[in-house]
């Protein structure tokens, strides 16, 4: 089922870059040249890919291979299977190891781990406002953005696999996906299952049969619950958050980047509620909100907020986030998305910035981002085109997923505010050969916070299936 290459596509290449040591880990840089449009072979077909204005273009894809060189391991490096790690996002670069511990090291004990920078992120031809603007009109920029969806990422992974495993008798590899990386896993199992030995995922069982509006209705419910839990820990913050929002509504406070901080942009701090590892950081930001006189917000507070409410380092996330739920025109999640998070927000009076209790928002993208965030202002027209686009390619093959034979093990977290547990379990029921480990206490960042435990559960599930 792997995608055929069309003669229009440029050739693929591979070169090995620098090698470094980090404790017991050996890190090897790999650089690949891949066609810009080949992912559309999966999403829309070879003819659409070949006819694209970008068909003659190439992009760079970067991956870092991680090898455990510890003498305590009995398995020779050359005989260890490969595993590709699919990062969350969209728009998140792959992890950069800073020690020889944690979940990266845990996976490297048994695999040659490939940390893939998905196209548009990290070192893989980054997608930025500057590079997009250089392409020409907003319509052309939007067409280019379509090349940064799951079908293209999976096609890139196939090029990487083809080079790295070329000399092996078994050229399949394992996959590990976190969050959006789980969405990518389901796309991979849809379009190229013959390339995969087994798959693991954490917090990534995508709502593949739910309409985008339903997705956001559920996540608003989860975010509201998380707000209530947070205020239970820090009851003084409930009044403080309202005071800050009221202050912002009546007095001009400028962020370090020069624009006014608005109450609804202040609510974006809810990003911190999505994990056990950072949720308490919200309290420490709020507690120093007001300067000593209490008449204005402190410089420290404004600097902390600025770092959390700008998409300067990751515009791809803002542009493409809702598109990860746009699975073609004939699926339950049919597009256009039409600013779904904003439309569902209008149904929730409890999330109004002047509500009696201020509720922080989560992974929600609003049109006003493109007026208030200087990093996104140049992309406002592109964002509108993407929001109204009604001819997206397919992200999943539901028939193939139902008949899936590749062992898939997944961790799903009941209180996850980003990937709804109810939707996750519905997806698991529709994907063949799938086992799920669930947790009542872990949140979306479970892999980073408790990786060894969670990976152990997934390893045990996989052993029972094989």
Short mmCIF file of C-alpha atoms in Angstrom, two decimals:
data_model
loop_
_atom_site.label_atom_id
_atom_site.label_comp_id
_atom_site.label_asym_id
_atom_site.label_seq_id
_atom_site.Cartn_x
_atom_site.Cartn_y
_atom_site.Cartn_z
CA UNK A 1 0.00 0.00 0.00
CA UNK A 2 3.07 2.25 0.04
CA UNK A 3 2.82 5.34 -2.17
CA UNK A 4 4.28 5.05 -5.68
CA UNK A 5 6.70 7.73 -6.77
CA UNK A 6 5.76 9.86 -9.73
CA UNK A 7 8.46 10.87 -12.24
CA UNK A 8 7.65 14.52 -11.50
CA UNK A 9 9.01 14.19 -7.98
CA UNK A 10 12.66 15.12 -7.34
CA UNK A 11 15.05 12.44 -6.14
CA UNK A 12 15.46 11.61 -2.47
CA UNK A 13 18.87 11.78 -0.80
CA UNK A 14 20.44 10.97 2.58
CA UNK A 15 23.60 12.09 4.30
CA UNK A 16 24.93 11.40 7.77
CA UNK A 17 25.81 14.49 9.78
CA UNK A 18 27.56 14.99 13.11
CA UNK A 19 27.86 12.36 15.83
CA UNK A 20 27.94 13.24 19.53
CA UNK A 21 28.00 11.42 22.85
CA UNK A 22 25.74 12.18 25.79
CA UNK A 23 26.59 9.85 28.64
CA UNK A 24 25.71 6.37 27.40
CA UNK A 25 23.84 7.72 24.41
CA UNK A 26 25.30 8.09 20.94
CA UNK A 27 23.51 10.73 18.87
CA UNK A 28 23.80 10.62 15.08
CA UNK A 29 22.38 13.38 12.88
CA UNK A 30 20.72 12.40 9.60
CA UNK A 31 19.66 14.76 6.81
CA UNK A 32 17.27 13.77 4.02
CA UNK A 33 16.02 15.47 0.90
CA UNK A 34 12.41 14.58 0.09
CA UNK A 35 9.78 15.75 -2.43
CA UNK A 36 7.60 18.58 -1.20
CA UNK A 37 4.35 17.07 -2.48
CA UNK A 38 4.67 13.29 -2.20
CA UNK A 39 2.40 13.12 0.84
CA UNK A 40 -0.53 14.01 -1.37
CA UNK A 41 -0.16 10.59 -2.94
CA UNK A 42 -1.74 9.34 0.26
CA UNK A 43 -4.14 12.18 0.94
CA UNK A 44 -5.41 13.05 -2.54
CA UNK A 45 -3.74 10.76 -5.07
CA UNK A 46 -0.66 10.77 -7.31
CA UNK A 47 -2.22 12.99 -9.98
CA UNK A 48 -2.96 15.75 -7.47
CA UNK A 49 0.56 15.53 -6.08
CA UNK A 50 2.15 15.62 -9.52
CA UNK A 51 0.03 18.56 -10.67
CA UNK A 52 0.86 20.73 -7.66
CA UNK A 53 2.90 23.88 -8.33
CA UNK A 54 5.27 22.55 -5.66
CA UNK A 55 5.79 19.12 -7.29
CA UNK A 56 9.31 19.96 -8.56
CA UNK A 57 10.37 21.24 -5.14
CA UNK A 58 12.33 19.44 -2.43
CA UNK A 59 12.46 20.03 1.30
CA UNK A 60 14.90 18.93 3.98
CA UNK A 61 13.96 16.49 6.73
CA UNK A 62 16.14 16.05 9.79
CA UNK A 63 16.26 13.10 12.18
CA UNK A 64 18.49 12.26 15.12
CA UNK A 65 19.29 8.61 15.81
CA UNK A 66 19.77 7.64 19.47
CA UNK A 67 21.81 4.55 20.34
CA UNK A 68 22.48 3.28 23.86
CA UNK A 69 26.14 2.25 24.04
CA UNK A 70 26.02 0.95 27.61
CA UNK A 71 28.00 -2.23 28.17
CA UNK A 72 25.15 -3.45 30.37
CA UNK A 73 23.01 -4.11 27.28
CA UNK A 74 23.49 -7.56 25.83
CA UNK A 75 21.88 -6.89 22.45
CA UNK A 76 24.32 -5.80 19.77
CA UNK A 77 23.58 -2.41 18.27
CA UNK A 78 23.38 -3.74 14.72
CA UNK A 79 20.72 -6.27 15.66
CA UNK A 80 18.45 -3.84 17.51
CA UNK A 81 15.23 -2.93 15.68
CA UNK A 82 14.59 0.65 14.62
CA UNK A 83 11.83 2.77 16.13
CA UNK A 84 10.67 6.17 14.86
CA UNK A 85 9.32 8.66 17.39
CA UNK A 86 6.43 10.81 16.18
CA UNK A 87 6.25 14.05 18.15
CA UNK A 88 3.16 15.90 19.30
CA UNK A 89 1.94 19.14 17.82
CA UNK A 90 1.23 19.84 15.07
CA UNK A 91 4.35 21.91 14.74
CA UNK A 92 6.39 20.44 17.57
CA UNK A 93 10.02 19.56 16.88
CA UNK A 94 11.32 16.24 18.13
CA UNK A 95 12.92 16.12 21.61
CA UNK A 96 16.50 17.28 22.05
CA UNK A 97 18.11 14.94 24.61
CA UNK A 98 19.96 16.78 27.36
CA UNK A 99 20.78 13.71 29.46
CA UNK A 100 21.04 9.95 29.05
CA UNK A 101 17.95 9.37 31.18
CA UNK A 102 14.18 9.63 30.83
CA UNK A 103 11.85 8.02 28.34
CA UNK A 104 14.22 8.54 25.38
CA UNK A 105 16.87 6.47 27.14
CA UNK A 106 14.25 3.89 28.10
CA UNK A 107 13.28 3.31 24.47
CA UNK A 108 16.94 3.33 23.40
CA UNK A 109 17.58 0.29 25.61
CA UNK A 110 15.70 -1.88 23.13
CA UNK A 111 15.69 0.10 19.87
CA UNK A 112 17.70 2.36 17.65
CA UNK A 113 15.46 5.34 18.25
CA UNK A 114 14.91 7.87 15.45
CA UNK A 115 13.76 11.29 16.66
CA UNK A 116 12.12 12.76 13.57
CA UNK A 117 11.68 16.50 13.09
CA UNK A 118 8.42 16.53 11.17
CA UNK A 119 8.48 18.76 8.10
CA UNK A 120 8.04 22.39 9.04
CA UNK A 121 9.55 21.91 12.51
CA UNK A 122 13.00 22.01 14.06
CA UNK A 123 15.63 21.48 11.35
CA UNK A 124 13.15 20.16 8.76
CA UNK A 125 12.55 23.16 6.44
CA UNK A 126 10.83 25.21 9.15
CA UNK A 127 7.50 26.76 8.25
CA UNK A 128 7.52 30.40 9.39
CA UNK A 129 5.70 33.61 8.56
CA UNK A 130 8.81 34.75 6.69
CA UNK A 131 9.13 31.63 4.51
CA UNK A 132 5.41 31.60 3.79
CA UNK A 133 5.29 35.27 2.84
CA UNK A 134 8.10 34.71 0.33
CA UNK A 135 5.92 32.28 -1.64
CA UNK A 136 3.54 34.93 -2.95
CA UNK A 137 -0.21 35.32 -2.53
CA UNK A 138 -2.20 34.02 0.43
CA UNK A 139 -3.78 31.38 -1.83
CA UNK A 140 -0.34 30.05 -2.74
CA UNK A 141 0.73 30.10 0.89
CA UNK A 142 -2.36 28.12 1.89
CA UNK A 143 -1.65 25.57 -0.85
CA UNK A 144 1.85 25.16 0.56
CA UNK A 145 0.50 24.67 4.08
CA UNK A 146 -1.48 21.67 2.83
CA UNK A 147 1.86 19.91 2.33
CA UNK A 148 2.48 19.87 6.10
CA UNK A 149 -0.27 17.47 7.14
CA UNK A 150 -0.12 13.85 8.27
CA UNK A 151 -0.01 12.32 4.79
CA UNK A 152 3.18 14.21 3.96
CA UNK A 153 4.79 13.47 7.32
CA UNK A 154 4.14 9.76 6.85
CA UNK A 155 5.56 9.89 3.33
CA UNK A 156 8.69 11.55 4.74
CA UNK A 157 8.97 8.83 7.37
CA UNK A 158 8.84 6.24 4.60
CA UNK A 159 11.83 7.89 2.90
CA UNK A 160 13.74 7.89 6.19
CA UNK A 161 12.88 4.23 6.79
CA UNK A 162 13.91 3.29 3.27
CA UNK A 163 17.40 4.73 3.74
CA UNK A 164 18.08 3.65 7.33
CA UNK A 165 16.80 0.09 6.97
CA UNK A 166 17.97 -0.51 3.40
CA UNK A 167 20.46 -3.23 4.37
CA UNK A 168 18.11 -5.16 6.68
CA UNK A 169 16.27 -8.32 5.78
CA UNK A 170 13.24 -7.06 7.72
CA UNK A 171 12.72 -3.46 6.69
CA UNK A 172 9.84 -2.76 9.05
CA UNK A 173 10.27 -0.52 12.05
CA UNK A 174 8.32 0.24 15.20
CA UNK A 175 6.57 3.55 15.86
CA UNK A 176 6.08 5.54 19.04
CA UNK A 177 3.72 8.51 19.01
CA UNK A 178 2.88 11.08 21.66
CA UNK A 179 -0.29 13.21 21.34
CA UNK A 180 -0.44 14.34 17.69
CA UNK A 181 2.15 11.64 17.10
CA UNK A 182 -0.67 9.18 17.87
CA UNK A 183 -2.79 10.82 15.17
CA UNK A 184 0.16 10.30 12.80
CA UNK A 185 0.40 6.68 13.89
CA UNK A 186 -3.18 6.07 12.79
CA UNK A 187 -2.41 7.70 9.44
CA UNK A 188 0.67 5.50 9.11
CA UNK A 189 -1.39 2.38 9.88
CA UNK A 190 -3.90 3.57 7.28
CA UNK A 191 -1.53 4.16 4.39
CA UNK A 192 1.62 2.08 4.93
CA UNK A 193 0.92 -0.65 7.52
CA UNK A 194 3.32 -3.04 5.76
CA UNK A 195 6.17 -0.80 6.94
CA UNK A 196 5.39 -1.15 10.64
CA UNK A 197 6.30 -3.99 12.99
CA UNK A 198 4.34 -2.64 15.98
CA UNK A 199 3.09 0.70 17.28
CA UNK A 200 2.95 2.40 20.65
CA UNK A 201 1.23 5.68 21.48
CA UNK A 202 0.51 7.86 24.49
CA UNK A 203 -2.35 10.38 24.71
CA UNK A 204 -2.86 10.06 20.97
CA UNK A 205 -5.92 7.98 20.10
CA UNK A 206 -7.35 10.57 17.71
CA UNK A 207 -11.10 11.21 17.47
CA UNK A 208 -11.14 9.87 13.92
CA UNK A 209 -14.91 9.54 13.59
CA UNK A 210 -15.96 12.70 15.42
CA UNK A 211 -16.80 16.02 13.81
CA UNK A 212 -14.45 18.82 14.80
CA UNK A 213 -17.29 20.64 16.61
CA UNK A 214 -17.91 17.60 18.77
CA UNK A 215 -14.21 17.37 19.53
CA UNK A 216 -14.12 20.92 20.85
CA UNK A 217 -17.35 20.61 22.80
CA UNK A 218 -15.81 17.71 24.70
CA UNK A 219 -12.49 19.44 25.28
CA UNK A 220 -14.23 22.56 26.66
CA UNK A 221 -15.93 20.29 29.17
CA UNK A 222 -12.60 18.77 30.20
CA UNK A 223 -10.90 22.18 30.43
CA UNK A 224 -13.71 23.51 32.63
CA UNK A 225 -13.27 20.53 34.96
CA UNK A 226 -9.52 21.16 35.09
CA UNK A 227 -10.10 24.83 35.97
CA UNK A 228 -12.31 23.79 38.86
CA UNK A 229 -9.66 21.35 40.05
CA UNK A 230 -7.02 24.07 39.85
CA UNK A 231 -9.08 26.56 41.86
CA UNK A 232 -9.65 23.83 44.42
CA UNK A 233 -5.89 23.75 45.00
CA UNK A 234 -5.46 27.52 44.91
CA UNK A 235 -8.77 29.12 45.95
CA UNK A 236 -7.18 32.57 46.23
CA UNK A 237 -6.36 32.43 42.51
CA UNK A 238 -10.05 32.42 41.58
CA UNK A 239 -10.50 36.03 42.73
CA UNK A 240 -7.04 37.00 41.55
CA UNK A 241 -7.70 35.78 37.99
CA UNK A 242 -10.94 37.80 37.85
CA UNK A 243 -9.11 40.85 39.18
CA UNK A 244 -6.43 40.52 36.48
CA UNK A 245 -9.00 40.12 33.70
CA UNK A 246 -10.98 43.13 34.95
CA UNK A 247 -7.80 45.18 35.19
CA UNK A 248 -6.90 44.28 31.59
CA UNK A 249 -10.38 45.24 30.40
CA UNK A 250 -10.05 48.76 31.80
CA UNK A 251 -6.34 49.59 31.72
CA UNK A 252 -3.78 49.29 28.98
CA UNK A 253 -1.00 46.86 29.81
CA UNK A 254 1.59 46.20 27.11
CA UNK A 255 3.46 42.96 26.58
CA UNK A 256 7.23 43.14 25.94
CA UNK A 257 6.45 42.73 22.22
CA UNK A 258 4.53 46.02 22.29
CA UNK A 259 0.89 45.01 21.92
CA UNK A 260 -1.86 45.30 24.49
CA UNK A 261 -2.63 42.26 26.63
CA UNK A 262 -6.37 41.57 26.46
CA UNK A 263 -8.47 39.55 28.94
CA UNK A 264 -9.17 36.76 26.45
CA UNK A 265 -5.49 36.49 25.58
CA UNK A 266 -4.71 36.26 29.28
CA UNK A 267 -7.01 33.22 29.33
CA UNK A 268 -4.52 31.43 27.05
CA UNK A 269 -2.50 30.63 30.17
CA UNK A 270 -4.78 27.61 30.37
CA UNK A 271 -2.18 25.83 28.24
CA UNK A 272 -0.48 25.16 31.58
CA UNK A 273 -3.49 23.17 32.81
CA UNK A 274 -2.84 20.38 30.32
CA UNK A 275 -0.28 18.46 32.30
CA UNK A 276 0.72 17.43 35.79
CA UNK A 277 4.25 18.71 35.25
CA UNK A 278 3.39 22.35 34.65
CA UNK A 279 -0.08 23.01 36.05
CA UNK A 280 1.24 24.44 39.32
CA UNK A 281 3.36 26.90 37.35
CA UNK A 282 0.18 28.84 36.65
CA UNK A 283 -0.12 29.69 40.33
CA UNK A 284 3.42 31.01 40.52
CA UNK A 285 2.77 33.28 37.54
CA UNK A 286 -0.46 34.64 39.01
CA UNK A 287 0.86 35.24 42.50
CA UNK A 288 3.29 37.90 41.24
CA UNK A 289 0.82 39.54 38.84
CA UNK A 290 0.60 42.97 40.40
CA UNK A 291 3.47 45.34 41.06
CA UNK A 292 4.09 46.50 44.62
CA UNK A 293 1.59 49.36 44.44
CA UNK A 294 -1.12 47.09 43.05
CA UNK A 295 -1.97 49.67 40.39
CA UNK A 296 -0.36 47.91 37.42
CA UNK A 297 0.86 44.49 36.40
CA UNK A 298 4.44 43.57 37.17
CA UNK A 299 7.10 43.37 34.48
CA UNK A 300 7.86 39.82 35.55
CA UNK A 301 4.22 38.79 35.09
CA UNK A 302 4.03 40.40 31.64
CA UNK A 303 7.26 38.71 30.58
CA UNK A 304 6.00 35.31 31.78
CA UNK A 305 2.67 35.77 30.00
CA UNK A 306 4.36 36.92 26.81
CA UNK A 307 6.29 33.66 26.60
CA UNK A 308 3.05 31.69 26.79
CA UNK A 309 0.71 33.61 24.50
CA UNK A 310 2.80 34.11 21.36
CA UNK A 311 3.14 31.74 18.40
CA UNK A 312 6.34 33.31 17.15
CA UNK A 313 8.27 30.08 17.60
CA UNK A 314 5.54 27.83 16.21
CA UNK A 315 3.13 29.44 13.73
CA UNK A 316 2.52 26.04 12.15
CA UNK A 317 0.59 25.02 15.27
CA UNK A 318 -1.78 27.98 15.00
CA UNK A 319 -2.29 27.55 11.27
CA UNK A 320 -2.73 23.79 11.16
CA UNK A 321 -4.19 22.79 14.51
CA UNK A 322 -7.81 22.57 13.46
CA UNK A 323 -6.87 20.93 10.15
CA UNK A 324 -5.78 17.79 11.99
CA UNK A 325 -9.50 17.10 12.41
CA UNK A 326 -10.35 17.71 8.73
CA UNK A 327 -10.38 14.21 7.27
CA UNK A 328 -11.51 14.69 3.69
CA UNK A 329 -14.96 15.62 2.44
CA UNK A 330 -16.80 12.32 2.88
CA UNK A 331 -15.95 11.43 6.46
CA UNK A 332 -17.74 12.07 9.78
CA UNK A 333 -15.20 14.82 10.44
CA UNK A 334 -15.83 16.59 7.13
CA UNK A 335 -14.36 20.04 6.61
CA UNK A 336 -14.32 23.01 6.56
CA UNK A 337 -13.45 23.54 10.19
CA UNK A 338 -14.61 27.19 10.03
CA UNK A 339 -12.93 28.24 13.29
CA UNK A 340 -14.62 25.47 15.22
CA UNK A 341 -13.01 26.24 18.59
CA UNK A 342 -14.23 29.84 18.38
CA UNK A 343 -17.74 28.79 17.37
CA UNK A 344 -17.96 26.27 20.20
CA UNK A 345 -16.60 28.93 22.56
CA UNK A 346 -19.62 31.09 21.73
CA UNK A 347 -21.82 28.34 23.20
CA UNK A 348 -20.01 28.55 26.53
CA UNK A 349 -20.89 31.60 28.59
CA UNK A 350 -18.78 30.20 31.41
CA UNK A 351 -15.64 30.83 29.32
CA UNK A 352 -16.43 34.52 28.75
CA UNK A 353 -13.55 36.76 29.89
CA UNK A 354 -15.95 38.72 32.13
CA UNK A 355 -17.57 35.65 33.74
CA UNK A 356 -17.95 35.57 37.52
CA UNK A 357 -15.26 32.88 37.63
CA UNK A 358 -12.58 33.23 34.99
CA UNK A 359 -11.96 29.95 33.14
CA UNK A 360 -8.68 29.59 31.29
CA UNK A 361 -8.80 28.07 27.80
CA UNK A 362 -6.78 25.15 26.45
CA UNK A 363 -5.69 24.04 22.98
CA UNK A 364 -8.09 26.37 21.21
CA UNK A 365 -7.29 28.54 18.21
CA UNK A 366 -9.26 31.77 17.72
CA UNK A 367 -9.39 34.21 14.76
CA UNK A 368 -8.39 37.09 17.02
CA UNK A 369 -4.96 35.50 17.49
CA UNK A 370 -4.18 36.84 14.03
CA UNK A 371 -4.94 40.40 15.07
CA UNK A 372 -3.38 40.41 18.53
CA UNK A 373 -0.23 38.30 18.12
CA UNK A 374 2.36 40.22 16.05
CA UNK A 375 3.90 36.91 14.96
CA UNK A 376 0.62 35.82 13.36
CA UNK A 377 -0.62 39.08 11.83
CA UNK A 378 1.08 38.44 8.46
CA UNK A 379 -0.72 35.08 8.27
CA UNK A 380 -4.30 36.26 8.87
CA UNK A 381 -5.45 35.76 5.28
CA UNK A 382 -3.80 32.35 5.06
CA UNK A 383 -5.46 31.27 8.29
CA UNK A 384 -8.87 32.31 6.99
CA UNK A 385 -8.36 30.37 3.74
CA UNK A 386 -7.38 27.25 5.69
CA UNK A 387 -10.35 27.62 8.03
CA UNK A 388 -12.77 27.72 5.09
CA UNK A 389 -11.04 25.10 2.94
CA UNK A 390 -13.49 22.36 1.92
CA UNK A 391 -11.38 19.96 -0.16
CA UNK A 392 -8.91 18.44 2.28
CA UNK A 393 -7.41 15.06 1.50
CA UNK A 394 -7.95 11.98 3.63
CA UNK A 395 -6.07 11.49 6.88
CA UNK A 396 -7.25 7.94 7.61
CA UNK A 397 -8.44 4.84 5.81
CA UNK A 398 -11.16 3.61 8.16
CA UNK A 399 -11.57 0.29 6.38
CA UNK A 400 -7.85 -0.41 6.65
CA UNK A 401 -7.82 0.58 10.33
CA UNK A 402 -10.74 -1.73 11.10
CA UNK A 403 -8.80 -4.60 9.51
CA UNK A 404 -5.48 -3.57 11.10
CA UNK A 405 -3.11 -6.45 11.90
CA UNK A 406 -0.18 -4.42 13.25
CA UNK A 407 -0.06 -4.70 17.05
CA UNK A 408 -1.05 -1.30 18.48
CA UNK A 409 -0.83 -0.49 22.18
CA UNK A 410 -1.94 2.86 23.56
CA UNK A 411 -2.08 4.80 26.82
CA UNK A 412 -5.24 6.87 27.30
CA UNK A 413 -5.78 9.21 30.24
CA UNK A 414 -9.27 9.79 31.65
CA UNK A 415 -8.70 13.46 32.68
CA UNK A 416 -6.80 14.44 29.49
CA UNK A 417 -8.05 17.89 28.45
CA UNK A 418 -6.56 17.74 24.94
CA UNK A 419 -7.40 14.24 23.62
CA UNK A 420 -10.80 13.31 25.01
CA UNK A 421 -10.90 9.90 26.69
CA UNK A 422 -14.39 9.03 25.43
CA UNK A 423 -13.38 9.71 21.84
CA UNK A 424 -10.13 7.80 22.35
CA UNK A 425 -11.92 4.66 23.47
CA UNK A 426 -14.34 4.90 20.54
CA UNK A 427 -11.35 5.02 18.21
CA UNK A 428 -9.72 2.06 19.92
CA UNK A 429 -12.90 0.05 19.35
CA UNK A 430 -12.68 0.81 15.62
CA UNK A 431 -9.02 -0.11 15.08
CA UNK A 432 -8.16 -3.78 14.82
CA UNK A 433 -5.51 -5.47 16.98
CA UNK A 434 -5.46 -2.66 19.56
CA UNK A 435 -4.97 -2.80 23.31
CA UNK A 436 -5.33 0.18 25.66
CA UNK A 437 -3.90 0.93 29.10
CA UNK A 438 -5.86 3.64 30.89
CA UNK A 439 -5.02 5.91 33.80
CA UNK A 440 -7.23 7.97 36.10
CA UNK A 441 -4.37 10.17 37.29
CA UNK A 442 -2.04 10.87 34.37
CA UNK A 443 -2.56 13.89 32.16
CA UNK A 444 -1.48 14.73 28.63
CA UNK A 445 2.18 15.00 29.61
CA UNK A 446 2.26 11.53 31.16
CA UNK A 447 5.14 10.35 28.94
CA UNK A 448 7.38 13.17 30.10
CA UNK A 449 6.37 12.92 33.74
CA UNK A 450 6.17 9.16 34.25
CA UNK A 451 7.59 7.70 31.06
CA UNK A 452 9.26 4.61 32.46
CA UNK A 453 6.06 3.44 34.16
CA UNK A 454 3.84 4.11 31.16
CA UNK A 455 6.24 2.57 28.66
CA UNK A 456 6.45 -0.47 30.93
CA UNK A 457 2.69 -0.93 30.75
CA UNK A 458 2.74 -0.60 26.96
CA UNK A 459 5.61 -3.07 26.69
CA UNK A 460 3.67 -5.61 28.74
CA UNK A 461 0.56 -5.14 26.58
CA UNK A 462 2.62 -5.64 23.46
CA UNK A 463 4.23 -8.78 24.85
CA UNK A 464 0.79 -10.26 25.47
CA UNK A 465 -0.16 -9.63 21.83
CA UNK A 466 2.95 -11.10 20.22
#
